[in-house]
Amino acid sequence: AQSVTQLGSHVSVSEGALVLLRCNYSSSVPPYLFWYVQYPNQGLQLLLKYTSAATLVKGINGFEAEFKKSETSFHLTKPSAHMSDAAEYFCAVTLSGSARQLTFGSGTQLTVLP
Amino acid sequence: DSGVTQTPKHLITATGQRVTLRCSPRSGDLSVYWYQQSLDQGLQFLIHYYNGEERAKGNILERFSAQQFPDLHSELNLSSLELGDSALYFCASSVVDFPTGELFFGEGSRLTVL
């Protein structure tokens, strides 16, 4: 079975500070990993995805994530937070092969303080 | 704008009633996914259709059903509604059969059961 755990349901950072949102996954086979963002009153939008091509994945809006197999982690980072980054962020996992579910974590609400 | 259209955006109904939520996927997308988002359960996968065929079922209640029509739009039917069914229901679409690529989400249908 596949699952993801997001540590910290709420994260606050100051504008200009580093953003670090944590995600750990559990799967018995190499996973596909995703980060999605949800702005208020909107649907989810893909930030980036890992599909085994490279362990460091760059996404939109300056975000990136590093796949670490030894730590079963896929943490999301951004060097400098902007006010516009305030949103809810979801980590998600699916497996290759016969698995057909994209399983989402519980989400992390990011607040950016001026 | 993701290109995925969901109607209605908001729906208020009473317990015991039946409602139908509609989703039009992006042009060219053959896959449609339904998710339920609530405060206590987070984002839960309900069901996946590809080109009119059911591909996977998640945590979908027996009171709920879905289908995808020849024009590729999909409907999610919720019957014998309970208070706990109040949630945001998202539809997402993608080109491929497996959820290993990007899913494009609609803005959701917010259901309130009174």
PDB file of C-alpha atoms in Angstrom:
ATOM      1  CA  ALA A   1       0.000   0.000   0.000  1.00  0.00           C
ATOM      2  CA  GLN A   2       1.100   3.545  -0.615  1.00  0.00           C
ATOM      3  CA  SER A   3       0.812   6.509   1.723  1.00  0.00           C
ATOM      4  CA  VAL A   4       2.290   9.909   2.448  1.00  0.00           C
ATOM      5  CA  THR A   5       2.716  11.723   5.721  1.00  0.00           C
ATOM      6  CA  GLN A   6       3.045  15.476   5.875  1.00  0.00           C
ATOM      7  CA  LEU A   7       4.663  16.705   9.066  1.00  0.00           C
ATOM      8  CA  GLY A   8       3.110  19.903  10.308  1.00  0.00           C
ATOM      9  CA  SER A   9      -0.410  20.868   9.375  1.00  0.00           C
ATOM     10  CA  HIS A  10       0.509  24.560   9.695  1.00  0.00           C
ATOM     11  CA  VAL A  11       3.794  26.257   8.876  1.00  0.00           C
ATOM     12  CA  SER A  12       4.489  29.980   9.234  1.00  0.00           C
ATOM     13  CA  VAL A  13       7.479  31.750   7.736  1.00  0.00           C
ATOM     14  CA  SER A  14       8.463  35.355   7.304  1.00  0.00           C
ATOM     15  CA  GLU A  15       8.542  36.883   3.853  1.00  0.00           C
ATOM     16  CA  GLY A  16      11.990  36.224   2.385  1.00  0.00           C
ATOM     17  CA  ALA A  17      12.684  33.252   4.627  1.00  0.00           C
ATOM     18  CA  LEU A  18      13.261  29.659   3.588  1.00  0.00           C
ATOM     19  CA  VAL A  19      10.181  27.529   3.069  1.00  0.00           C
ATOM     20  CA  LEU A  20      10.480  23.857   4.054  1.00  0.00           C
ATOM     21  CA  LEU A  21       7.438  21.591   3.896  1.00  0.00           C
ATOM     22  CA  ARG A  22       7.999  17.977   4.860  1.00  0.00           C
ATOM     23  CA  CYS A  23       6.672  14.844   3.210  1.00  0.00           C
ATOM     24  CA  ASN A  24       7.536  11.217   3.878  1.00  0.00           C
ATOM     25  CA  TYR A  25       6.204   8.406   1.781  1.00  0.00           C
ATOM     26  CA  SER A  26       5.640   4.729   2.216  1.00  0.00           C
ATOM     27  CA  SER A  27       5.628   2.340  -0.712  1.00  0.00           C
ATOM     28  CA  SER A  28       7.001  -1.068  -1.516  1.00  0.00           C
ATOM     29  CA  VAL A  29       8.055  -0.126  -5.040  1.00  0.00           C
ATOM     30  CA  PRO A  30       9.544   3.030  -6.566  1.00  0.00           C
ATOM     31  CA  PRO A  31       6.910   5.721  -6.354  1.00  0.00           C
ATOM     32  CA  TYR A  32       5.802   8.674  -8.381  1.00  0.00           C
ATOM     33  CA  LEU A  33       5.681  11.684  -6.050  1.00  0.00           C
ATOM     34  CA  PHE A  34       3.945  15.000  -6.478  1.00  0.00           C
ATOM     35  CA  TRP A  35       3.442  18.327  -4.764  1.00  0.00           C
ATOM     36  CA  TYR A  36       0.203  20.169  -5.437  1.00  0.00           C
ATOM     37  CA  VAL A  37      -0.835  23.609  -4.207  1.00  0.00           C
ATOM     38  CA  GLN A  38      -4.350  24.795  -3.419  1.00  0.00           C
ATOM     39  CA  TYR A  39      -5.068  28.501  -3.221  1.00  0.00           C
ATOM     40  CA  PRO A  40      -8.235  29.639  -1.443  1.00  0.00           C
ATOM     41  CA  ASN A  41     -11.425  28.742  -3.303  1.00  0.00           C
ATOM     42  CA  GLN A  42      -9.526  27.038  -6.084  1.00  0.00           C
ATOM     43  CA  GLY A  43      -8.714  23.543  -7.215  1.00  0.00           C
ATOM     44  CA  LEU A  44      -5.325  21.908  -6.839  1.00  0.00           C
ATOM     45  CA  GLN A  45      -2.487  22.827  -9.159  1.00  0.00           C
ATOM     46  CA  LEU A  46       0.632  20.779  -9.805  1.00  0.00           C
ATOM     47  CA  LEU A  47       3.864  22.313  -8.467  1.00  0.00           C
ATOM     48  CA  LEU A  48       6.247  19.520  -9.397  1.00  0.00           C
ATOM     49  CA  LYS A  49       6.571  15.774  -9.770  1.00  0.00           C
ATOM     50  CA  TYR A  50       9.216  13.095  -9.323  1.00  0.00           C
ATOM     51  CA  THR A  51       9.241  10.251 -11.802  1.00  0.00           C
ATOM     52  CA  SER A  52      12.748   8.771 -11.191  1.00  0.00           C
ATOM     53  CA  ALA A  53      14.522  10.834 -13.854  1.00  0.00           C
ATOM     54  CA  ALA A  54      16.352  13.069 -11.355  1.00  0.00           C
ATOM     55  CA  THR A  55      16.331  13.226  -7.577  1.00  0.00           C
ATOM     56  CA  LEU A  56      16.201  17.032  -7.458  1.00  0.00           C
ATOM     57  CA  VAL A  57      13.049  18.276  -9.102  1.00  0.00           C
ATOM     58  CA  LYS A  58      12.373  21.895  -9.961  1.00  0.00           C
ATOM     59  CA  GLY A  59       8.839  23.148 -10.193  1.00  0.00           C
ATOM     60  CA  ILE A  60       6.909  26.298 -10.773  1.00  0.00           C
ATOM     61  CA  ASN A  61       7.143  29.504  -8.733  1.00  0.00           C
ATOM     62  CA  GLY A  62      10.686  28.748  -7.534  1.00  0.00           C
ATOM     63  CA  PHE A  63       9.821  25.581  -5.614  1.00  0.00           C
ATOM     64  CA  GLU A  64      11.919  22.440  -5.699  1.00  0.00           C
ATOM     65  CA  ALA A  65      11.903  19.060  -3.986  1.00  0.00           C
ATOM     66  CA  GLU A  66      14.516  16.386  -3.431  1.00  0.00           C
ATOM     67  CA  PHE A  67      13.753  12.679  -3.515  1.00  0.00           C
ATOM     68  CA  LYS A  68      15.744  10.845  -0.837  1.00  0.00           C
ATOM     69  CA  LYS A  69      15.184   7.123  -1.003  1.00  0.00           C
ATOM     70  CA  SER A  70      17.221   6.385   2.131  1.00  0.00           C
ATOM     71  CA  GLU A  71      14.993   8.729   4.135  1.00  0.00           C
ATOM     72  CA  THR A  72      11.791   7.985   2.163  1.00  0.00           C
ATOM     73  CA  SER A  73      11.312  11.732   1.925  1.00  0.00           C
ATOM     74  CA  PHE A  74      10.285  14.278  -0.670  1.00  0.00           C
ATOM     75  CA  HIS A  75      10.465  17.626   1.092  1.00  0.00           C
ATOM     76  CA  LEU A  76       9.431  20.820  -0.680  1.00  0.00           C
ATOM     77  CA  THR A  77      11.614  23.910  -0.426  1.00  0.00           C
ATOM     78  CA  LYS A  78      11.780  27.474  -1.659  1.00  0.00           C
ATOM     79  CA  PRO A  79      14.711  29.738  -0.807  1.00  0.00           C
ATOM     80  CA  SER A  80      12.700  32.910  -0.285  1.00  0.00           C
ATOM     81  CA  ALA A  81       9.006  33.031   0.588  1.00  0.00           C
ATOM     82  CA  HIS A  82       6.643  35.507  -1.042  1.00  0.00           C
ATOM     83  CA  MET A  83       3.298  36.608   0.300  1.00  0.00           C
ATOM     84  CA  SER A  84       1.711  34.987  -2.740  1.00  0.00           C
ATOM     85  CA  ASP A  85       2.993  31.564  -1.588  1.00  0.00           C
ATOM     86  CA  ALA A  86       0.391  31.463   1.178  1.00  0.00           C
ATOM     87  CA  ALA A  87      -1.732  28.421   0.359  1.00  0.00           C
ATOM     88  CA  GLU A  88      -2.252  24.787   1.280  1.00  0.00           C
ATOM     89  CA  TYR A  89       0.290  22.318  -0.046  1.00  0.00           C
ATOM     90  CA  PHE A  90      -0.346  18.632  -0.626  1.00  0.00           C
ATOM     91  CA  CYS A  91       2.137  15.840  -1.147  1.00  0.00           C
ATOM     92  CA  ALA A  92       0.838  12.881  -3.163  1.00  0.00           C
ATOM     93  CA  VAL A  93       2.056   9.447  -4.208  1.00  0.00           C
ATOM     94  CA  THR A  94       1.180   6.839  -6.753  1.00  0.00           C
ATOM     95  CA  LEU A  95       2.923   3.730  -7.960  1.00  0.00           C
ATOM     96  CA  SER A  96       3.833   2.456 -11.368  1.00  0.00           C
ATOM     97  CA  GLY A  97       2.301  -0.723 -12.617  1.00  0.00           C
ATOM     98  CA  SER A  98      -1.187  -1.693 -11.633  1.00  0.00           C
ATOM     99  CA  ALA A  99      -1.746   0.920  -8.929  1.00  0.00           C
ATOM    100  CA  ARG A 100      -4.287   3.450 -10.014  1.00  0.00           C
ATOM    101  CA  GLN A 101      -4.751   5.655  -6.988  1.00  0.00           C
ATOM    102  CA  LEU A 102      -3.137   9.009  -6.377  1.00  0.00           C
ATOM    103  CA  THR A 103      -3.029   9.234  -2.600  1.00  0.00           C
ATOM    104  CA  PHE A 104      -2.759  12.668  -1.003  1.00  0.00           C
ATOM    105  CA  GLY A 105      -1.298  13.659   2.318  1.00  0.00           C
ATOM    106  CA  SER A 106      -3.280  15.650   4.848  1.00  0.00           C
ATOM    107  CA  GLY A 107      -1.914  18.968   3.644  1.00  0.00           C
ATOM    108  CA  THR A 108       0.199  21.771   5.119  1.00  0.00           C
ATOM    109  CA  GLN A 109      -1.182  25.267   5.378  1.00  0.00           C
ATOM    110  CA  LEU A 110       1.596  27.775   4.686  1.00  0.00           C
ATOM    111  CA  THR A 111       1.279  31.253   6.157  1.00  0.00           C
ATOM    112  CA  VAL A 112       3.719  33.959   5.056  1.00  0.00           C
ATOM    113  CA  LEU A 113       4.187  36.780   7.547  1.00  0.00           C
ATOM    114  CA  PRO A 114       5.129  40.287   6.390  1.00  0.00           C
TER     115      PRO A 114
ATOM    116  CA  ASP B   1      -8.018  28.158 -15.444  1.00  0.00           C
ATOM    117  CA  SER B   2      -7.361  24.400 -15.558  1.00  0.00           C
ATOM    118  CA  GLY B   3      -9.882  23.754 -18.321  1.00  0.00           C
ATOM    119  CA  VAL B   4     -11.907  21.431 -16.078  1.00  0.00           C
ATOM    120  CA  THR B   5     -15.448  22.630 -15.450  1.00  0.00           C
ATOM    121  CA  GLN B   6     -17.542  21.572 -12.497  1.00  0.00           C
ATOM    122  CA  THR B   7     -21.181  22.401 -11.852  1.00  0.00           C
ATOM    123  CA  PRO B   8     -22.782  23.445  -9.634  1.00  0.00           C
ATOM    124  CA  LYS B   9     -20.207  25.401  -7.628  1.00  0.00           C
ATOM    125  CA  HIS B  10     -22.385  25.396  -4.540  1.00  0.00           C
ATOM    126  CA  LEU B  11     -25.269  23.170  -3.535  1.00  0.00           C
ATOM    127  CA  ILE B  12     -27.351  23.166  -0.375  1.00  0.00           C
ATOM    128  CA  THR B  13     -29.752  20.319   0.240  1.00  0.00           C
ATOM    129  CA  ALA B  14     -31.398  18.329   2.996  1.00  0.00           C
ATOM    130  CA  THR B  15     -30.644  14.949   4.486  1.00  0.00           C
ATOM    131  CA  GLY B  16     -32.116  12.063   2.530  1.00  0.00           C
ATOM    132  CA  GLN B  17     -31.995  13.900  -0.766  1.00  0.00           C
ATOM    133  CA  ARG B  18     -30.120  13.041  -3.953  1.00  0.00           C
ATOM    134  CA  VAL B  19     -27.822  15.313  -5.944  1.00  0.00           C
ATOM    135  CA  THR B  20     -25.807  15.074  -9.144  1.00  0.00           C
ATOM    136  CA  LEU B  21     -22.468  16.767  -9.649  1.00  0.00           C
ATOM    137  CA  ARG B  22     -21.192  17.290 -13.153  1.00  0.00           C
ATOM    138  CA  CYS B  23     -17.666  17.474 -14.529  1.00  0.00           C
ATOM    139  CA  SER B  24     -16.416  18.374 -17.979  1.00  0.00           C
ATOM    140  CA  PRO B  25     -12.758  17.401 -18.423  1.00  0.00           C
ATOM    141  CA  ARG B  26     -10.155  19.315 -20.381  1.00  0.00           C
ATOM    142  CA  SER B  27     -10.453  18.925 -24.108  1.00  0.00           C
ATOM    143  CA  GLY B  28      -8.679  15.714 -25.113  1.00  0.00           C
ATOM    144  CA  ASP B  29      -8.458  14.236 -21.620  1.00  0.00           C
ATOM    145  CA  LEU B  30      -9.881  10.737 -21.362  1.00  0.00           C
ATOM    146  CA  SER B  31      -9.446  10.206 -17.615  1.00  0.00           C
ATOM    147  CA  VAL B  32     -11.725  11.646 -14.974  1.00  0.00           C
ATOM    148  CA  TYR B  33     -11.085  11.341 -11.242  1.00  0.00           C
ATOM    149  CA  TRP B  34     -13.413  12.267  -8.390  1.00  0.00           C
ATOM    150  CA  TYR B  35     -12.135  13.327  -4.982  1.00  0.00           C
ATOM    151  CA  GLN B  36     -13.890  14.352  -1.783  1.00  0.00           C
ATOM    152  CA  GLN B  37     -12.260  16.984   0.437  1.00  0.00           C
ATOM    153  CA  SER B  38     -13.426  17.463   3.998  1.00  0.00           C
ATOM    154  CA  LEU B  39     -11.824  18.876   7.123  1.00  0.00           C
ATOM    155  CA  ASP B  40     -11.756  15.570   8.966  1.00  0.00           C
ATOM    156  CA  GLN B  41     -10.912  13.195   6.093  1.00  0.00           C
ATOM    157  CA  GLY B  42      -8.743  15.388   3.884  1.00  0.00           C
ATOM    158  CA  LEU B  43      -8.612  14.555   0.182  1.00  0.00           C
ATOM    159  CA  GLN B  44     -10.107  11.143  -0.447  1.00  0.00           C
ATOM    160  CA  PHE B  45     -10.043   9.413  -3.801  1.00  0.00           C
ATOM    161  CA  LEU B  46     -13.485   8.230  -4.834  1.00  0.00           C
ATOM    162  CA  ILE B  47     -13.389   6.821  -8.348  1.00  0.00           C
ATOM    163  CA  HIS B  48     -11.565   6.952 -11.693  1.00  0.00           C
ATOM    164  CA  TYR B  49     -12.961   6.583 -15.199  1.00  0.00           C
ATOM    165  CA  TYR B  50     -11.039   6.279 -18.434  1.00  0.00           C
ATOM    166  CA  ASN B  51     -12.814   6.661 -21.751  1.00  0.00           C
ATOM    167  CA  GLY B  52     -16.103   5.576 -20.257  1.00  0.00           C
ATOM    168  CA  GLU B  53     -14.828   2.624 -18.263  1.00  0.00           C
ATOM    169  CA  GLU B  54     -14.399   2.452 -14.512  1.00  0.00           C
ATOM    170  CA  ARG B  55     -10.708   1.965 -13.710  1.00  0.00           C
ATOM    171  CA  ALA B  56     -10.401   2.221  -9.952  1.00  0.00           C
ATOM    172  CA  LYS B  57     -12.515   2.705  -6.869  1.00  0.00           C
ATOM    173  CA  GLY B  58     -11.387   4.288  -3.678  1.00  0.00           C
ATOM    174  CA  ASN B  59     -13.325   5.176  -0.561  1.00  0.00           C
ATOM    175  CA  ILE B  60     -16.620   5.601  -2.338  1.00  0.00           C
ATOM    176  CA  LEU B  61     -19.775   4.842  -0.389  1.00  0.00           C
ATOM    177  CA  GLU B  62     -22.431   2.536  -1.824  1.00  0.00           C
ATOM    178  CA  ARG B  63     -24.819   5.499  -1.759  1.00  0.00           C
ATOM    179  CA  PHE B  64     -22.562   7.216  -4.290  1.00  0.00           C
ATOM    180  CA  SER B  65     -22.213   6.311  -7.942  1.00  0.00           C
ATOM    181  CA  ALA B  66     -20.579   7.789 -10.980  1.00  0.00           C
ATOM    182  CA  GLN B  67     -20.367   7.387 -14.691  1.00  0.00           C
ATOM    183  CA  GLN B  68     -18.543   8.812 -17.660  1.00  0.00           C
ATOM    184  CA  PHE B  69     -20.523   9.459 -20.796  1.00  0.00           C
ATOM    185  CA  PRO B  70     -19.489   9.046 -24.462  1.00  0.00           C
ATOM    186  CA  ASP B  71     -18.716  12.772 -24.680  1.00  0.00           C
ATOM    187  CA  LEU B  72     -16.345  12.168 -21.727  1.00  0.00           C
ATOM    188  CA  HIS B  73     -18.150  14.318 -19.208  1.00  0.00           C
ATOM    189  CA  SER B  74     -18.756  12.640 -15.884  1.00  0.00           C
ATOM    190  CA  GLU B  75     -21.415  12.761 -13.215  1.00  0.00           C
ATOM    191  CA  LEU B  76     -21.184  11.869  -9.547  1.00  0.00           C
ATOM    192  CA  ASN B  77     -24.498  10.901  -7.996  1.00  0.00           C
ATOM    193  CA  LEU B  78     -24.898  11.159  -4.234  1.00  0.00           C
ATOM    194  CA  SER B  79     -28.061   9.715  -2.709  1.00  0.00           C
ATOM    195  CA  SER B  80     -29.634   9.343   0.734  1.00  0.00           C
ATOM    196  CA  LEU B  81     -27.496  12.252   1.789  1.00  0.00           C
ATOM    197  CA  GLU B  82     -26.249  12.526   5.350  1.00  0.00           C
ATOM    198  CA  LEU B  83     -24.786  15.464   7.232  1.00  0.00           C
ATOM    199  CA  GLY B  84     -21.367  13.886   6.949  1.00  0.00           C
ATOM    200  CA  ASP B  85     -21.509  14.062   3.163  1.00  0.00           C
ATOM    201  CA  SER B  86     -21.032  17.818   3.354  1.00  0.00           C
ATOM    202  CA  ALA B  87     -17.714  18.406   1.606  1.00  0.00           C
ATOM    203  CA  LEU B  88     -15.972  19.841  -1.412  1.00  0.00           C
ATOM    204  CA  TYR B  89     -16.078  17.434  -4.335  1.00  0.00           C
ATOM    205  CA  PHE B  90     -13.339  17.780  -6.910  1.00  0.00           C
ATOM    206  CA  CYS B  91     -13.116  16.424 -10.377  1.00  0.00           C
ATOM    207  CA  ALA B  92      -9.746  16.104 -12.089  1.00  0.00           C
ATOM    208  CA  SER B  93      -8.798  15.026 -15.572  1.00  0.00           C
ATOM    209  CA  SER B  94      -5.714  13.774 -17.348  1.00  0.00           C
ATOM    210  CA  VAL B  95      -4.722  12.456 -20.719  1.00  0.00           C
ATOM    211  CA  VAL B  96      -3.434   9.061 -19.668  1.00  0.00           C
ATOM    212  CA  ASP B  97      -4.985   6.065 -17.972  1.00  0.00           C
ATOM    213  CA  PHE B  98      -2.708   6.002 -14.924  1.00  0.00           C
ATOM    214  CA  PRO B  99      -2.404   8.870 -12.418  1.00  0.00           C
ATOM    215  CA  THR B 100       1.351   9.129 -13.023  1.00  0.00           C
ATOM    216  CA  GLY B 101       1.079  12.377 -14.871  1.00  0.00           C
ATOM    217  CA  GLU B 102      -0.386  15.719 -13.977  1.00  0.00           C
ATOM    218  CA  LEU B 103      -3.992  15.839 -12.874  1.00  0.00           C
ATOM    219  CA  PHE B 104      -5.896  19.018 -13.753  1.00  0.00           C
ATOM    220  CA  PHE B 105      -8.429  19.901 -11.095  1.00  0.00           C
ATOM    221  CA  GLY B 106     -11.654  21.796 -11.364  1.00  0.00           C
ATOM    222  CA  GLU B 107     -12.635  24.373  -8.752  1.00  0.00           C
ATOM    223  CA  GLY B 108     -14.913  21.923  -7.008  1.00  0.00           C
ATOM    224  CA  SER B 109     -18.556  21.627  -6.041  1.00  0.00           C
ATOM    225  CA  ARG B 110     -19.262  22.544  -2.445  1.00  0.00           C
ATOM    226  CA  LEU B 111     -22.071  20.423  -1.039  1.00  0.00           C
ATOM    227  CA  THR B 112     -23.801  21.389   2.173  1.00  0.00           C
ATOM    228  CA  VAL B 113     -26.272  18.924   3.655  1.00  0.00           C
ATOM    229  CA  LEU B 114     -28.605  20.405   6.279  1.00  0.00           C
TER     230      LEU B 114
END
